[in-house]
Amino acid sequence: MPGAIVLVGGAGTRLGGRAKPLLRLGGRTLLERSLAALAGCVPIVAVGPVLDPAAGIDWVREDPPRSGPVAAIAAGLAALGPGVPEVLVLAGDLAYPDAVVARLAGPVRGDAVLLRADGHPQWLAGRYRTAALRDALGRFGGPIAGASCRAVLGGLAVQWCDDHDGISADIDTAADLDRVRAAIEGD
């Protein structure tokens, strides 16, 4: 059974500083949607400020706070502890986390299974071998705060799953939220 890391520490600047994981979609917050999609993963670690103390998951912060997804992944990995062979890594603003997790189901061949949308790797919609993530972070020659996922994780042996139906869409703007709400809620 894989563990899971959900990245919830973004600034939400294009949404006026709102915490994107607390946006409501289909009657639930994006965080609630992600946690439902990850049901069965042990442990589940959210990286960022504590947004829902009653969620029943582990909360940690990247160091320094808001230092980017690579630093968040490193903090999440440290909180996983030993004995977790695979980990799902999800952005906390995914519109369709259930579909992402379903698409990534099954064993990892190589180092990771990642979605690719329009030819672009979706580093925060993936299933990774935990040891491969730790090795990639350990090999990186610079500071992880502010580092790009491509720079740190680009050398992994990836099994690609094409996102031909937009399931890795995230919500960055009010227009994104309106578009996804219309698709999900039928507005």
PDB file of C-alpha atoms in Angstrom:
ATOM      1  CA  MET A   1       0.000   0.000   0.000  1.00  0.00           C
ATOM      2  CA  PRO A   2       1.522   3.365  -0.950  1.00  0.00           C
ATOM      3  CA  GLY A   3       1.863   6.404   1.228  1.00  0.00           C
ATOM      4  CA  ALA A   4       0.796   9.822   0.012  1.00  0.00           C
ATOM      5  CA  ILE A   5       2.089  13.379   0.062  1.00  0.00           C
ATOM      6  CA  VAL A   6      -0.326  16.231  -0.662  1.00  0.00           C
ATOM      7  CA  LEU A   7       1.214  19.642  -1.291  1.00  0.00           C
ATOM      8  CA  VAL A   8      -1.030  22.340   0.184  1.00  0.00           C
ATOM      9  CA  GLY A   9       1.366  25.212   0.899  1.00  0.00           C
ATOM     10  CA  GLY A  10       1.035  27.393  -2.196  1.00  0.00           C
ATOM     11  CA  ALA A  11       0.401  31.116  -1.848  1.00  0.00           C
ATOM     12  CA  GLY A  12      -2.689  31.219  -4.097  1.00  0.00           C
ATOM     13  CA  THR A  13      -1.610  34.614  -5.426  1.00  0.00           C
ATOM     14  CA  ARG A  14      -3.785  34.420  -8.558  1.00  0.00           C
ATOM     15  CA  LEU A  15      -6.773  33.802  -6.280  1.00  0.00           C
ATOM     16  CA  GLY A  16      -6.126  36.743  -3.989  1.00  0.00           C
ATOM     17  CA  GLY A  17      -4.091  34.707  -1.506  1.00  0.00           C
ATOM     18  CA  ARG A  18      -6.848  32.168  -0.831  1.00  0.00           C
ATOM     19  CA  ALA A  19      -5.803  28.696   0.289  1.00  0.00           C
ATOM     20  CA  LYS A  20      -6.613  26.740  -2.860  1.00  0.00           C
ATOM     21  CA  PRO A  21      -7.112  23.389  -1.074  1.00  0.00           C
ATOM     22  CA  LEU A  22     -10.026  24.975   0.825  1.00  0.00           C
ATOM     23  CA  LEU A  23     -11.895  25.973  -2.350  1.00  0.00           C
ATOM     24  CA  ARG A  24     -15.203  24.142  -2.646  1.00  0.00           C
ATOM     25  CA  LEU A  25     -15.977  21.986  -5.647  1.00  0.00           C
ATOM     26  CA  GLY A  26     -18.856  19.539  -5.902  1.00  0.00           C
ATOM     27  CA  GLY A  27     -19.834  20.125  -2.262  1.00  0.00           C
ATOM     28  CA  ARG A  28     -16.362  19.384  -0.832  1.00  0.00           C
ATOM     29  CA  THR A  29     -13.096  21.239  -0.512  1.00  0.00           C
ATOM     30  CA  LEU A  30     -10.259  20.344  -2.852  1.00  0.00           C
ATOM     31  CA  LEU A  31      -8.448  18.968   0.207  1.00  0.00           C
ATOM     32  CA  GLU A  32     -11.412  16.719   1.075  1.00  0.00           C
ATOM     33  CA  ARG A  33     -11.537  15.537  -2.546  1.00  0.00           C
ATOM     34  CA  SER A  34      -7.820  14.692  -2.471  1.00  0.00           C
ATOM     35  CA  LEU A  35      -8.046  12.849   0.841  1.00  0.00           C
ATOM     36  CA  ALA A  36     -11.024  10.812  -0.413  1.00  0.00           C
ATOM     37  CA  ALA A  37      -9.029   9.877  -3.517  1.00  0.00           C
ATOM     38  CA  LEU A  38      -6.120   8.786  -1.314  1.00  0.00           C
ATOM     39  CA  ALA A  39      -8.231   6.631   1.022  1.00  0.00           C
ATOM     40  CA  GLY A  40      -6.233   3.513   1.808  1.00  0.00           C
ATOM     41  CA  CYS A  41      -2.843   5.220   1.536  1.00  0.00           C
ATOM     42  CA  VAL A  42      -0.815   4.976   4.732  1.00  0.00           C
ATOM     43  CA  PRO A  43       0.436   7.393   5.856  1.00  0.00           C
ATOM     44  CA  ILE A  44      -0.981  10.528   4.265  1.00  0.00           C
ATOM     45  CA  VAL A  45       1.173  13.602   4.832  1.00  0.00           C
ATOM     46  CA  ALA A  46       0.025  17.118   3.947  1.00  0.00           C
ATOM     47  CA  VAL A  47       2.818  19.632   3.483  1.00  0.00           C
ATOM     48  CA  GLY A  48       1.860  23.210   4.273  1.00  0.00           C
ATOM     49  CA  PRO A  49      -0.084  25.074   6.921  1.00  0.00           C
ATOM     50  CA  VAL A  50      -2.616  23.016   8.853  1.00  0.00           C
ATOM     51  CA  LEU A  51      -5.815  23.653   6.909  1.00  0.00           C
ATOM     52  CA  ASP A  52      -8.037  21.065   8.576  1.00  0.00           C
ATOM     53  CA  PRO A  53      -6.902  19.838  12.005  1.00  0.00           C
ATOM     54  CA  ALA A  54      -9.670  17.214  12.029  1.00  0.00           C
ATOM     55  CA  ALA A  55      -8.554  15.593   8.749  1.00  0.00           C
ATOM     56  CA  GLY A  56      -6.815  12.680  10.490  1.00  0.00           C
ATOM     57  CA  ILE A  57      -3.558  13.043   8.556  1.00  0.00           C
ATOM     58  CA  ASP A  58      -0.022  14.149   9.363  1.00  0.00           C
ATOM     59  CA  TRP A  59       0.899  17.809   8.755  1.00  0.00           C
ATOM     60  CA  VAL A  60       4.431  19.107   8.178  1.00  0.00           C
ATOM     61  CA  ARG A  61       5.984  22.257   6.742  1.00  0.00           C
ATOM     62  CA  GLU A  62       8.705  22.621   4.179  1.00  0.00           C
ATOM     63  CA  ASP A  63      11.769  24.566   5.285  1.00  0.00           C
ATOM     64  CA  PRO A  64      11.513  27.440   4.772  1.00  0.00           C
ATOM     65  CA  PRO A  65       7.730  27.690   4.322  1.00  0.00           C
ATOM     66  CA  ARG A  66       6.588  28.338   0.741  1.00  0.00           C
ATOM     67  CA  SER A  67       9.969  27.331  -0.674  1.00  0.00           C
ATOM     68  CA  GLY A  68       8.460  25.318  -3.496  1.00  0.00           C
ATOM     69  CA  PRO A  69       7.291  21.844  -4.381  1.00  0.00           C
ATOM     70  CA  VAL A  70      10.695  20.150  -4.189  1.00  0.00           C
ATOM     71  CA  ALA A  71      11.202  21.344  -0.615  1.00  0.00           C
ATOM     72  CA  ALA A  72       7.638  20.220   0.138  1.00  0.00           C
ATOM     73  CA  ILE A  73       8.269  16.762  -1.314  1.00  0.00           C
ATOM     74  CA  ALA A  74      11.454  16.494   0.798  1.00  0.00           C
ATOM     75  CA  ALA A  75       9.527  17.434   3.957  1.00  0.00           C
ATOM     76  CA  GLY A  76       6.794  14.942   3.105  1.00  0.00           C
ATOM     77  CA  LEU A  77       9.316  12.167   2.502  1.00  0.00           C
ATOM     78  CA  ALA A  78      10.963  12.833   5.862  1.00  0.00           C
ATOM     79  CA  ALA A  79       7.576  12.512   7.554  1.00  0.00           C
ATOM     80  CA  LEU A  80       6.739   9.221   5.808  1.00  0.00           C
ATOM     81  CA  GLY A  81       9.296   7.312   7.794  1.00  0.00           C
ATOM     82  CA  PRO A  82      10.713   3.929   6.763  1.00  0.00           C
ATOM     83  CA  GLY A  83       8.821   1.045   5.239  1.00  0.00           C
ATOM     84  CA  VAL A  84       6.812   2.977   2.612  1.00  0.00           C
ATOM     85  CA  PRO A  85       7.967   1.584  -0.739  1.00  0.00           C
ATOM     86  CA  GLU A  86       5.838   3.836  -2.973  1.00  0.00           C
ATOM     87  CA  VAL A  87       4.271   7.262  -2.553  1.00  0.00           C
ATOM     88  CA  LEU A  88       1.617   9.164  -4.440  1.00  0.00           C
ATOM     89  CA  VAL A  89       2.499  12.849  -4.761  1.00  0.00           C
ATOM     90  CA  LEU A  90      -0.420  15.169  -5.496  1.00  0.00           C
ATOM     91  CA  ALA A  91      -0.809  18.901  -5.764  1.00  0.00           C
ATOM     92  CA  GLY A  92      -3.487  20.076  -3.357  1.00  0.00           C
ATOM     93  CA  ASP A  93      -5.276  22.048  -6.068  1.00  0.00           C
ATOM     94  CA  LEU A  94      -6.068  19.182  -8.447  1.00  0.00           C
ATOM     95  CA  ALA A  95      -9.602  19.300  -9.802  1.00  0.00           C
ATOM     96  CA  TYR A  96      -9.889  15.533 -10.370  1.00  0.00           C
ATOM     97  CA  PRO A  97      -7.689  13.790  -7.789  1.00  0.00           C
ATOM     98  CA  ASP A  98      -9.809  10.619  -7.873  1.00  0.00           C
ATOM     99  CA  ALA A  99      -9.197  10.205 -11.598  1.00  0.00           C
ATOM    100  CA  VAL A 100      -5.486  10.944 -11.164  1.00  0.00           C
ATOM    101  CA  VAL A 101      -5.089   8.307  -8.439  1.00  0.00           C
ATOM    102  CA  ALA A 102      -7.051   5.768 -10.507  1.00  0.00           C
ATOM    103  CA  ARG A 103      -4.876   6.418 -13.576  1.00  0.00           C
ATOM    104  CA  LEU A 104      -1.720   5.943 -11.490  1.00  0.00           C
ATOM    105  CA  ALA A 105      -2.877   2.660  -9.918  1.00  0.00           C
ATOM    106  CA  GLY A 106      -0.672  -0.382 -10.150  1.00  0.00           C
ATOM    107  CA  PRO A 107       2.982  -1.045  -9.517  1.00  0.00           C
ATOM    108  CA  VAL A 108       5.667   1.418 -10.495  1.00  0.00           C
ATOM    109  CA  ARG A 109       7.983   0.163 -13.226  1.00  0.00           C
ATOM    110  CA  GLY A 110      11.196   2.138 -13.095  1.00  0.00           C
ATOM    111  CA  ASP A 111      11.271   5.043 -10.661  1.00  0.00           C
ATOM    112  CA  ALA A 112       7.879   6.677 -11.221  1.00  0.00           C
ATOM    113  CA  VAL A 113       4.576   6.743 -13.052  1.00  0.00           C
ATOM    114  CA  LEU A 114       3.641  10.285 -14.018  1.00  0.00           C
ATOM    115  CA  LEU A 115       0.916  11.958 -15.968  1.00  0.00           C
ATOM    116  CA  ARG A 116       1.935  14.020 -18.983  1.00  0.00           C
ATOM    117  CA  ALA A 117      -0.455  16.697 -20.264  1.00  0.00           C
ATOM    118  CA  ASP A 118       0.183  18.201 -23.693  1.00  0.00           C
ATOM    119  CA  GLY A 119       3.742  16.886 -23.538  1.00  0.00           C
ATOM    120  CA  HIS A 120       4.435  18.468 -20.120  1.00  0.00           C
ATOM    121  CA  PRO A 121       5.347  16.297 -17.117  1.00  0.00           C
ATOM    122  CA  GLN A 122       2.947  16.627 -14.222  1.00  0.00           C
ATOM    123  CA  TRP A 123       5.458  16.101 -11.413  1.00  0.00           C
ATOM    124  CA  LEU A 124       2.736  16.684  -8.795  1.00  0.00           C
ATOM    125  CA  ALA A 125       0.444  14.009 -10.202  1.00  0.00           C
ATOM    126  CA  GLY A 126       2.614  10.942  -9.827  1.00  0.00           C
ATOM    127  CA  ARG A 127       3.362   7.687  -8.115  1.00  0.00           C
ATOM    128  CA  TYR A 128       7.005   7.298  -7.161  1.00  0.00           C
ATOM    129  CA  ARG A 129       9.255   4.667  -5.680  1.00  0.00           C
ATOM    130  CA  THR A 130      10.129   6.284  -2.368  1.00  0.00           C
ATOM    131  CA  ALA A 131      13.790   5.275  -2.611  1.00  0.00           C
ATOM    132  CA  ALA A 132      14.055   6.859  -6.074  1.00  0.00           C
ATOM    133  CA  LEU A 133      12.687  10.160  -4.761  1.00  0.00           C
ATOM    134  CA  ARG A 134      15.094  10.108  -1.834  1.00  0.00           C
ATOM    135  CA  ASP A 135      18.003   9.298  -4.160  1.00  0.00           C
ATOM    136  CA  ALA A 136      17.081  12.121  -6.564  1.00  0.00           C
ATOM    137  CA  LEU A 137      16.948  14.615  -3.695  1.00  0.00           C
ATOM    138  CA  GLY A 138      20.268  13.327  -2.341  1.00  0.00           C
ATOM    139  CA  ARG A 139      21.988  13.620  -5.740  1.00  0.00           C
ATOM    140  CA  PHE A 140      20.818  17.170  -6.380  1.00  0.00           C
ATOM    141  CA  GLY A 141      23.803  19.455  -6.063  1.00  0.00           C
ATOM    142  CA  GLY A 142      22.110  22.659  -4.986  1.00  0.00           C
ATOM    143  CA  PRO A 143      19.648  23.933  -2.427  1.00  0.00           C
ATOM    144  CA  ILE A 144      16.208  22.357  -2.757  1.00  0.00           C
ATOM    145  CA  ALA A 145      14.417  25.527  -1.638  1.00  0.00           C
ATOM    146  CA  GLY A 146      13.169  27.058  -4.869  1.00  0.00           C
ATOM    147  CA  ALA A 147      14.511  24.236  -7.063  1.00  0.00           C
ATOM    148  CA  SER A 148      12.394  23.091  -9.981  1.00  0.00           C
ATOM    149  CA  CYS A 149      10.904  19.623 -10.095  1.00  0.00           C
ATOM    150  CA  ARG A 150      12.442  19.122 -13.540  1.00  0.00           C
ATOM    151  CA  ALA A 151      15.946  19.909 -12.222  1.00  0.00           C
ATOM    152  CA  VAL A 152      15.653  17.498  -9.302  1.00  0.00           C
ATOM    153  CA  LEU A 153      13.409  14.742 -10.673  1.00  0.00           C
ATOM    154  CA  GLY A 154      14.172  14.952 -14.393  1.00  0.00           C
ATOM    155  CA  GLY A 155      16.682  12.093 -14.259  1.00  0.00           C
ATOM    156  CA  LEU A 156      14.190   9.533 -12.947  1.00  0.00           C
ATOM    157  CA  ALA A 157      13.181   6.566 -15.108  1.00  0.00           C
ATOM    158  CA  VAL A 158       9.550   7.498 -15.729  1.00  0.00           C
ATOM    159  CA  GLN A 159       6.674   5.462 -17.083  1.00  0.00           C
ATOM    160  CA  TRP A 160       4.441   8.087 -18.745  1.00  0.00           C
ATOM    161  CA  CYS A 161       0.650   8.086 -18.761  1.00  0.00           C
ATOM    162  CA  ASP A 162      -0.750  10.589 -21.210  1.00  0.00           C
ATOM    163  CA  ASP A 163      -3.416  12.845 -19.764  1.00  0.00           C
ATOM    164  CA  HIS A 164      -5.573  13.005 -22.864  1.00  0.00           C
ATOM    165  CA  ASP A 165      -8.712  13.962 -20.942  1.00  0.00           C
ATOM    166  CA  GLY A 166      -7.446  16.755 -18.669  1.00  0.00           C
ATOM    167  CA  ILE A 167      -7.583  14.934 -15.340  1.00  0.00           C
ATOM    168  CA  SER A 168      -4.389  16.604 -14.093  1.00  0.00           C
ATOM    169  CA  ALA A 169      -5.977  20.058 -14.369  1.00  0.00           C
ATOM    170  CA  ASP A 170      -5.344  22.223 -11.351  1.00  0.00           C
ATOM    171  CA  ILE A 171      -7.062  25.342 -10.135  1.00  0.00           C
ATOM    172  CA  ASP A 172      -4.906  28.450 -10.214  1.00  0.00           C
ATOM    173  CA  THR A 173      -7.405  31.185 -11.110  1.00  0.00           C
ATOM    174  CA  ALA A 174     -11.057  32.075 -10.632  1.00  0.00           C
ATOM    175  CA  ALA A 175     -11.616  31.191 -14.298  1.00  0.00           C
ATOM    176  CA  ASP A 176     -10.146  27.707 -13.688  1.00  0.00           C
ATOM    177  CA  LEU A 177     -12.490  27.229 -10.739  1.00  0.00           C
ATOM    178  CA  ASP A 178     -15.522  28.386 -12.740  1.00  0.00           C
ATOM    179  CA  ARG A 179     -14.648  26.075 -15.649  1.00  0.00           C
ATOM    180  CA  VAL A 180     -14.195  23.018 -13.420  1.00  0.00           C
ATOM    181  CA  ARG A 181     -17.321  23.800 -11.401  1.00  0.00           C
ATOM    182  CA  ALA A 182     -19.322  23.958 -14.610  1.00  0.00           C
ATOM    183  CA  ALA A 183     -17.921  20.582 -15.694  1.00  0.00           C
ATOM    184  CA  ILE A 184     -18.460  18.868 -12.327  1.00  0.00           C
ATOM    185  CA  GLU A 185     -21.560  20.559 -11.014  1.00  0.00           C
ATOM    186  CA  GLY A 186     -23.278  21.092 -14.371  1.00  0.00           C
ATOM    187  CA  ASP A 187     -23.638  24.851 -13.883  1.00  0.00           C
TER     188      ASP A 187
END
